[in-house]
Amino acid sequence: MTDAEIRLRCHELAFERARAEQPENFLDRVAEIATWLYDRIVIVPEGSNAGQKGRGKTDKSPEIFK
């Protein structure tokens, strides 16, 4: 699977789960679940700074679904 396919599948799974939970802020919950899934599937190399431009040094999580 390519990275784009992994992201799409994480988003699909997150959408299904959030729909079942019926949260008050649906889109934020979808983004939260999708990021949680992606973080457990993809391991970003330590030296990689892709997607980190302008973010704080303490924030190491990739911002991929916002």
C-alpha atoms as a printed R data frame, in Angstrom:
   type eleno elety resid chain resno       x      y      z
1  ATOM     1    CA   MET     A     1   0.000  0.000  0.000
2  ATOM     2    CA   THR     A     2   1.141  3.498 -0.728
3  ATOM     3    CA   ASP     A     3   1.066  6.221  1.902
4  ATOM     4    CA   ALA     A     4  -1.956  7.803  0.220
5  ATOM     5    CA   GLU     A     5  -3.847  4.489  0.329
6  ATOM     6    CA   ILE     A     6  -2.986  4.049  4.012
7  ATOM     7    CA   ARG     A     7  -4.227  7.564  4.805
8  ATOM     8    CA   LEU     A     8  -7.438  6.985  2.868
9  ATOM     9    CA   ARG     A     9  -8.128  3.685  4.663
10 ATOM    10    CA   CYS     A    10  -7.431  5.289  8.063
11 ATOM    11    CA   HIS     A    11  -9.880  8.052  7.171
12 ATOM    12    CA   GLU     A    12 -12.533  5.542  6.059
13 ATOM    13    CA   LEU     A    13 -12.198  3.527  9.272
14 ATOM    14    CA   ALA     A    14 -12.263  6.693 11.385
15 ATOM    15    CA   PHE     A    15 -15.399  7.908  9.604
16 ATOM    16    CA   GLU     A    16 -17.185  4.612 10.294
17 ATOM    17    CA   ARG     A    17 -16.177  4.608 13.952
18 ATOM    18    CA   ALA     A    18 -17.094  8.259 14.516
19 ATOM    19    CA   ARG     A    19 -20.463  7.711 12.844
20 ATOM    20    CA   ALA     A    20 -21.129  4.831 15.265
21 ATOM    21    CA   GLU     A    21 -20.133  7.006 18.261
22 ATOM    22    CA   GLN     A    22 -22.201  9.994 17.050
23 ATOM    23    CA   PRO     A    23 -19.997 12.626 18.724
24 ATOM    24    CA   GLU     A    24 -20.990 16.264 19.036
25 ATOM    25    CA   ASN     A    25 -18.078 17.501 16.897
26 ATOM    26    CA   PHE     A    26 -18.033 14.819 14.199
27 ATOM    27    CA   LEU     A    27 -15.215 16.075 11.940
28 ATOM    28    CA   ASP     A    28 -12.793 16.674 14.806
29 ATOM    29    CA   ARG     A    29 -13.488 13.161 16.083
30 ATOM    30    CA   VAL     A    30 -12.867 11.688 12.603
31 ATOM    31    CA   ALA     A    31  -9.534 13.547 12.405
32 ATOM    32    CA   GLU     A    32  -8.574 12.394 15.905
33 ATOM    33    CA   ILE     A    33  -9.345  8.724 15.193
34 ATOM    34    CA   ALA     A    34  -7.671  8.798 11.759
35 ATOM    35    CA   THR     A    35  -4.503 10.315 13.213
36 ATOM    36    CA   TRP     A    36  -4.525  7.736 16.025
37 ATOM    37    CA   LEU     A    37  -4.786  4.890 13.486
38 ATOM    38    CA   TYR     A    38  -2.128  6.363 11.187
39 ATOM    39    CA   ASP     A    39   0.305  6.828 14.085
40 ATOM    40    CA   ARG     A    40   0.024  3.126 14.891
41 ATOM    41    CA   ILE     A    41   0.535  1.996 11.284
42 ATOM    42    CA   VAL     A    42   3.237  4.321  9.949
43 ATOM    43    CA   ILE     A    43   6.556  4.803 11.708
44 ATOM    44    CA   VAL     A    44   8.203  8.101 10.761
45 ATOM    45    CA   PRO     A    45  12.033  7.951 10.797
46 ATOM    46    CA   GLU     A    46  13.684  9.925 13.615
47 ATOM    47    CA   GLY     A    47  15.558 12.328 11.311
48 ATOM    48    CA   SER     A    48  12.540 13.055  9.132
49 ATOM    49    CA   ASN     A    49  11.096 16.538  9.296
50 ATOM    50    CA   ALA     A    50   8.502 16.085  6.540
51 ATOM    51    CA   GLY     A    51   5.311 17.910  7.436
52 ATOM    52    CA   GLN     A    52   6.893 19.554 10.473
53 ATOM    53    CA   LYS     A    53   7.572 22.992  8.962
54 ATOM    54    CA   GLY     A    54   6.639 25.734 11.402
55 ATOM    55    CA   ARG     A    55   5.647 23.371 14.202
56 ATOM    56    CA   GLY     A    56   7.100 23.278 17.697
57 ATOM    57    CA   LYS     A    57   9.989 20.961 18.523
58 ATOM    58    CA   THR     A    58   7.965 19.173 21.198
59 ATOM    59    CA   ASP     A    59   5.133 18.343 18.787
60 ATOM    60    CA   LYS     A    60   6.369 15.244 16.975
61 ATOM    61    CA   SER     A    61   3.021 13.897 15.765
62 ATOM    62    CA   PRO     A    62   2.323 14.304 12.045
63 ATOM    63    CA   GLU     A    63  -0.551 16.638 11.284
64 ATOM    64    CA   ILE     A    64  -2.131 14.779  8.414
65 ATOM    65    CA   PHE     A    65  -5.900 15.017  8.724
66 ATOM    66    CA   LYS     A    66  -6.537 18.660  9.646
